[in-house]
Coordinates of C-alpha atoms in Angstrom, one line a residue:
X98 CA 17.0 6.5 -18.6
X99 CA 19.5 6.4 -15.9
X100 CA 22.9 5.3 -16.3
X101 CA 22.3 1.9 -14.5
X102 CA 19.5 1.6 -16.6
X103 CA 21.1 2.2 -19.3
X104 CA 24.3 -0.6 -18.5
X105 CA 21.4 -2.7 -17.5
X106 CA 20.0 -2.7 -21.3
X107 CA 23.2 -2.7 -22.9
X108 CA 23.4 -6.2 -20.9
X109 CA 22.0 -10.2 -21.5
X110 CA 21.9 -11.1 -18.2
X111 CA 19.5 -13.4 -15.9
X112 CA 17.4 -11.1 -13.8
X113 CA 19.0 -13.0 -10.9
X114 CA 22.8 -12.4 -12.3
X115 CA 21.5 -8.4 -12.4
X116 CA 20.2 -8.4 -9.3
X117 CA 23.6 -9.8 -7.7
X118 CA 25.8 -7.4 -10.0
X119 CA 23.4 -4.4 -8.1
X120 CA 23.7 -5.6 -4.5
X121 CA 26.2 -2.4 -4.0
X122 CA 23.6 -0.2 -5.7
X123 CA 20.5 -1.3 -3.6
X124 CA 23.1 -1.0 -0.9
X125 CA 23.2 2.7 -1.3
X126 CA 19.3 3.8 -1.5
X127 CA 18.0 0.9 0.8
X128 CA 16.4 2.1 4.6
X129 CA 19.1 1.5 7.4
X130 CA 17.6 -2.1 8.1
X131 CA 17.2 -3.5 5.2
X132 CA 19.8 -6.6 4.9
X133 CA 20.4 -6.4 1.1
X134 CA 21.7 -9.8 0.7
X135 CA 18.3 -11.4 2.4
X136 CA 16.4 -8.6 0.2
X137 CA 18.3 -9.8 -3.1
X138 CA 17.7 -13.6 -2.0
X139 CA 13.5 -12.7 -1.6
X140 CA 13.4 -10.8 -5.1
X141 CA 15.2 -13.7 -6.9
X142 CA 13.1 -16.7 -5.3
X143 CA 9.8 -14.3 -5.8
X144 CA 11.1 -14.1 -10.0
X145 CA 11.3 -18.0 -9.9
X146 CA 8.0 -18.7 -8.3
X147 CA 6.3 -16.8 -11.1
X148 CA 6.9 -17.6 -14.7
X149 CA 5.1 -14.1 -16.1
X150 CA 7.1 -12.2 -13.6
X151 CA 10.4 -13.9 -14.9
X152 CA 9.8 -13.1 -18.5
X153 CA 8.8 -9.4 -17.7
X154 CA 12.2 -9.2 -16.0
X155 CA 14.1 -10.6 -19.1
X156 CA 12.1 -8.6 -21.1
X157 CA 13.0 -5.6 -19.5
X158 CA 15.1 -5.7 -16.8
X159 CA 15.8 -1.9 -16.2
X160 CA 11.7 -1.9 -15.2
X161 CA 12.9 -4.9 -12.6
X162 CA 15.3 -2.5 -11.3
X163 CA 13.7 0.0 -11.1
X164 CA 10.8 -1.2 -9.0
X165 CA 13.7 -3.4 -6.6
X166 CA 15.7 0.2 -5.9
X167 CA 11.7 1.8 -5.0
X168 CA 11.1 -1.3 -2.4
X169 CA 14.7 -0.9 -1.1
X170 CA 14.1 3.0 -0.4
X171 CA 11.4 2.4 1.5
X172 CA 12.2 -0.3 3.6
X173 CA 9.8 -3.1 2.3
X174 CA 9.6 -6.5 1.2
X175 CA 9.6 -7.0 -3.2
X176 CA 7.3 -9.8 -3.8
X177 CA 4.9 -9.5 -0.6
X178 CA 1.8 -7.7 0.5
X179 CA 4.0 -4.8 1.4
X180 CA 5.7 -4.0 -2.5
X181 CA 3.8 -6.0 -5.2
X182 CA 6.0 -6.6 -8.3
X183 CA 3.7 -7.4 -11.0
X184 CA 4.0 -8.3 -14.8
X185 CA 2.4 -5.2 -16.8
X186 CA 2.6 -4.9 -20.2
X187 CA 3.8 -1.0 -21.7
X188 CA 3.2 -0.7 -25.7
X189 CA 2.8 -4.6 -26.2
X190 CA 6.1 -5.6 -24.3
X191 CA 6.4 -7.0 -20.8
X192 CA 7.6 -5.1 -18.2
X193 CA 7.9 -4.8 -13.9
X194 CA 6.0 -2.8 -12.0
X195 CA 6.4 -2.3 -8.2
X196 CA 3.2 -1.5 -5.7
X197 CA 3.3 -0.4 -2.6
X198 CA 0.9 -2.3 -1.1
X199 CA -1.6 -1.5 2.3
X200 CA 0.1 -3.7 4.1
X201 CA 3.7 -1.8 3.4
X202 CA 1.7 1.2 4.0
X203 CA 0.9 0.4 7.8
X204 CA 4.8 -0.4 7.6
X205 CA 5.9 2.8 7.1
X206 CA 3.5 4.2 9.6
X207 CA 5.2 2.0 12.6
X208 CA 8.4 2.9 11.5
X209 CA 7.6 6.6 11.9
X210 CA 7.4 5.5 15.7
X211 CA 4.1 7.9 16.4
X212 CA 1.6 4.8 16.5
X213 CA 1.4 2.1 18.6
X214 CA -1.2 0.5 16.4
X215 CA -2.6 0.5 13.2
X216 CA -6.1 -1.3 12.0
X217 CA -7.2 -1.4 8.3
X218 CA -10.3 -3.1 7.7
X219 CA -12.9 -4.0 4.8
X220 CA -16.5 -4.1 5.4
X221 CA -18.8 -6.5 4.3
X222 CA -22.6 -6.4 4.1
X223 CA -23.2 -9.1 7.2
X224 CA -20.8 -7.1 9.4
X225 CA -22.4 -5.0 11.8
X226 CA -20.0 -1.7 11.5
X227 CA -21.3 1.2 13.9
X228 CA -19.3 4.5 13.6
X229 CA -20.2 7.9 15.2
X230 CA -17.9 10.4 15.8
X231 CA -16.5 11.2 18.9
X232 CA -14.1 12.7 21.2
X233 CA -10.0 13.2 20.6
X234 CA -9.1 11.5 23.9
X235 CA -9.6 10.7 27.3
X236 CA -9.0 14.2 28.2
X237 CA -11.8 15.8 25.7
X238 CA -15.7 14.7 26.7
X239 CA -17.4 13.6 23.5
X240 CA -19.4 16.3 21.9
X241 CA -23.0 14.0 21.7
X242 CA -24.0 11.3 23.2
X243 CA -23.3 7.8 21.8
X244 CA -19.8 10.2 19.7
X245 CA -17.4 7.3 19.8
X246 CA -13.6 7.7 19.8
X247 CA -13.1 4.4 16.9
X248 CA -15.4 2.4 15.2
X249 CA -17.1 -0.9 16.2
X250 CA -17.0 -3.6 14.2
X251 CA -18.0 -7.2 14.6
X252 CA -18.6 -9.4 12.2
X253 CA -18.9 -13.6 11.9
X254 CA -15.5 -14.5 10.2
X255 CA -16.6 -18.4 9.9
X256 CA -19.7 -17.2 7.7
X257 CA -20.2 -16.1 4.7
X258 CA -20.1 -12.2 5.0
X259 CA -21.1 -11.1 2.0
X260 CA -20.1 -8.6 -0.4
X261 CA -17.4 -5.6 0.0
X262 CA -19.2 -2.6 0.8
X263 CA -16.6 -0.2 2.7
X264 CA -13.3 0.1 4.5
X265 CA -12.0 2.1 7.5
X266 CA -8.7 2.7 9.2
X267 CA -7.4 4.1 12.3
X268 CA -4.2 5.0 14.0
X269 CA -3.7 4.6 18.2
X270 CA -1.0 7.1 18.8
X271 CA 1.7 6.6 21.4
X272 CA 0.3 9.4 23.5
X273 CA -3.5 7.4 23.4
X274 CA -4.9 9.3 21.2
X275 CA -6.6 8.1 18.0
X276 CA -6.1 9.2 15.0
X277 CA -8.1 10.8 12.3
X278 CA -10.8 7.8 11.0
X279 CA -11.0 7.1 7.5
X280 CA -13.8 5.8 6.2
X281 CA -14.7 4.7 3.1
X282 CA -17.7 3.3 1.5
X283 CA -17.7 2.0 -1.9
X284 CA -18.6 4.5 -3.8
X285 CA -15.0 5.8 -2.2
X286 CA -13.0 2.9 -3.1
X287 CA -15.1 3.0 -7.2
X288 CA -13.7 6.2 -7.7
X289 CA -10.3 5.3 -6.5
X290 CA -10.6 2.3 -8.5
X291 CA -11.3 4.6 -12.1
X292 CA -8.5 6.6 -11.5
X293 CA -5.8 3.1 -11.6
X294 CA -4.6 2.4 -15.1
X295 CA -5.4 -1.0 -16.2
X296 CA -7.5 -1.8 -13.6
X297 CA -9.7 -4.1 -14.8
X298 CA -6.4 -5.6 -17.1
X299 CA -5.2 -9.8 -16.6
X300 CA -2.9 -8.7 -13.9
X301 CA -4.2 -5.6 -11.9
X302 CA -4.6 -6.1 -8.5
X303 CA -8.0 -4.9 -8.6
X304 CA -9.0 -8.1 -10.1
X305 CA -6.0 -10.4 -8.9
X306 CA -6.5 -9.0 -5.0
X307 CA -9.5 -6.8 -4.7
X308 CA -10.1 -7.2 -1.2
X309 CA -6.3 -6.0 -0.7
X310 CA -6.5 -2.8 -2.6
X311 CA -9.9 -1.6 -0.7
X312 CA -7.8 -2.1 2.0
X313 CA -4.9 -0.1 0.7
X314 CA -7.0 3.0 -0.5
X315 CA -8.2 3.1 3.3
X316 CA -4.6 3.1 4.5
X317 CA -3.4 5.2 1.8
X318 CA -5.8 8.1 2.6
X319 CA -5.0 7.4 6.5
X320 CA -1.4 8.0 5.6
X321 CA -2.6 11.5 5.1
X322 CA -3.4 11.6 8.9
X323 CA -0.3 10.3 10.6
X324 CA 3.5 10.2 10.1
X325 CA 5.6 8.1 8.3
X326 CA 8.9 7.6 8.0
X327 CA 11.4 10.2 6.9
X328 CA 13.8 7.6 6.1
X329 CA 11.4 5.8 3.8
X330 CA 9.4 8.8 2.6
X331 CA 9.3 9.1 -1.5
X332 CA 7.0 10.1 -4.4
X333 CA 5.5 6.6 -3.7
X334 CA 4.1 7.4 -0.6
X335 CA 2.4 11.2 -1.0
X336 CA 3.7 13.8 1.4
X337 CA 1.7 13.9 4.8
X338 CA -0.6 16.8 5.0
X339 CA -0.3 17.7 8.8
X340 CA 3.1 15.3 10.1
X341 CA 2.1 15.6 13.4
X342 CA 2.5 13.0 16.6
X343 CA -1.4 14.3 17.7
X344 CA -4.6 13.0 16.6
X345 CA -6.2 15.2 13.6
X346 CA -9.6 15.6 14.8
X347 CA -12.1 13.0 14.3
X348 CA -14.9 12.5 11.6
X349 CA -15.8 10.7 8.3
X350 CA -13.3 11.3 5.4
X351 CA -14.5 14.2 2.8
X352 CA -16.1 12.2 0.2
X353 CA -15.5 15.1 -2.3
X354 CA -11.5 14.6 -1.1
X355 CA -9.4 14.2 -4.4
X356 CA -7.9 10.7 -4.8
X357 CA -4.3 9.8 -6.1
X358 CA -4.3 7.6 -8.2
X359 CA -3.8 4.1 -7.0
X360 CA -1.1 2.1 -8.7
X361 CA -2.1 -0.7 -11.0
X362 CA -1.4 -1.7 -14.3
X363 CA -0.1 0.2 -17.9
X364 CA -1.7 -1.1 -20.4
X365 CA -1.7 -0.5 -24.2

């Protein structure tokens, strides 16, 4: 354990009053914009709004933390769609666990500065979704006709459209190029899915926001594809495979591509 941890447990503190004792700390590690005293103010009004997440934090507030200095690293919101902070239970006693979700994902993307847009989609089984590889740019003919350079997708958003069946992603670079696609169908996102601890537990995403972690094993694999930030760059977020400002070439993601695993939650 780390020596702040290790104060932190020596201590009988609110989670709020440990939070405001580590401003200076979170201070330290966070990305050049974050505004701690705004982040510190979120993190404490997202612990009140949820009575589970409040007694994980008393329970163990070197895990609350913990997860806090990870969202602070990286630039992202605790307590939003950008760095989950669930309650998670570790032999029997309730703890905090942080998630980087899809949405803080495309985050660090923008702030790499190479895109200039970023679409993460889910699929469902009334959408029409048409996707046939095509050229790099406007500079390079496509090699077939009908090879596209992104997917189309339309679908009725006022109807009902049916189950999840797949999820893409997509990068437009600065230059105008796109980026590798990712696509994913669900056979993609199942295996993904078998490789998060406690997926199927009381408070895994998987069940609590399933759409939202489709989405986030799409951006997560597109993350592969195009930069991120230095800055906010950790063991979180994997290393980038080819951190360049082109487009990787175009084309369906392996399906035999190894998967992280994606973060949910420890159970006993």
């Amino acid at each position: 354990m780390s020596q702040i941890g290790n104060a932190i447990a020596r201590q009988e503190q609110t989670p709020a009053a440990l939070i405001e004792q580590y401003k200076a700390e979170l201070a330290t590690v966070a990305a050049s914009h974050v505004k701690v005293d705004t982040f510190a103010r979120l993190a404490v009004g997202v612990l009140r709004q949820n009575p589970r997440l409040m007694e994980a934090a008393q329970s163990n507030p070197g895990s609350l933390m913990s997860a806090l200095m990870t969202a602070a690293r990286l630039g992202l919101e605790p307590g939003t769609e950008q760095f989950y902070l669930r309650p998670i239970k570790r032999k029997g006693r309730p703890e905090v666990q942080g998630i980087v979700g899809y949405q803080g994902i495309v985050e660090l993307i923008y702030n790499a500065g190479a895109a200039s847009s970023v679409v993460v989609e889910v699929v469902r089984q009334n959408d029409l979704f048409l996707w046939t590889p095509g050229a790099l740019d406007e500079q390079h003919p496509p090699r077939w006709p009908g090879a596209m350079k992104q997917p189309f997708h339309k679908a009725d958003w006022f109807a009902d459209r049916g189950p999840l069946v797949g999820a893409y992603a997509y990068a437009a670079m600065q230059g105008g190029a796109i980026s590798k696609v990712v696509v994913l169908n669900a056979s993609h996102i199942a295996r993904a899915k078998a490789k998060s601890d406690g997926a199927d537990g009381e408070y895994s995403p998987w069940r609590t926001d399933e759409e939202a972690m489709w989405l986030k094993t799409a951006a997560r694999r597109l993350g592969k594809w195009v930069p991120t930030s230095a800055e906010k760059r950790s063991a979180v977020i994997e290393r980038l495979d080819a951190p360049t400002l082109t487009a990787a070439p175009l084309g369906e993601v392996d399906p035999d591509e190894d998967d992280d695993p994606i973060d949910g939650e420890l159970v006993d």
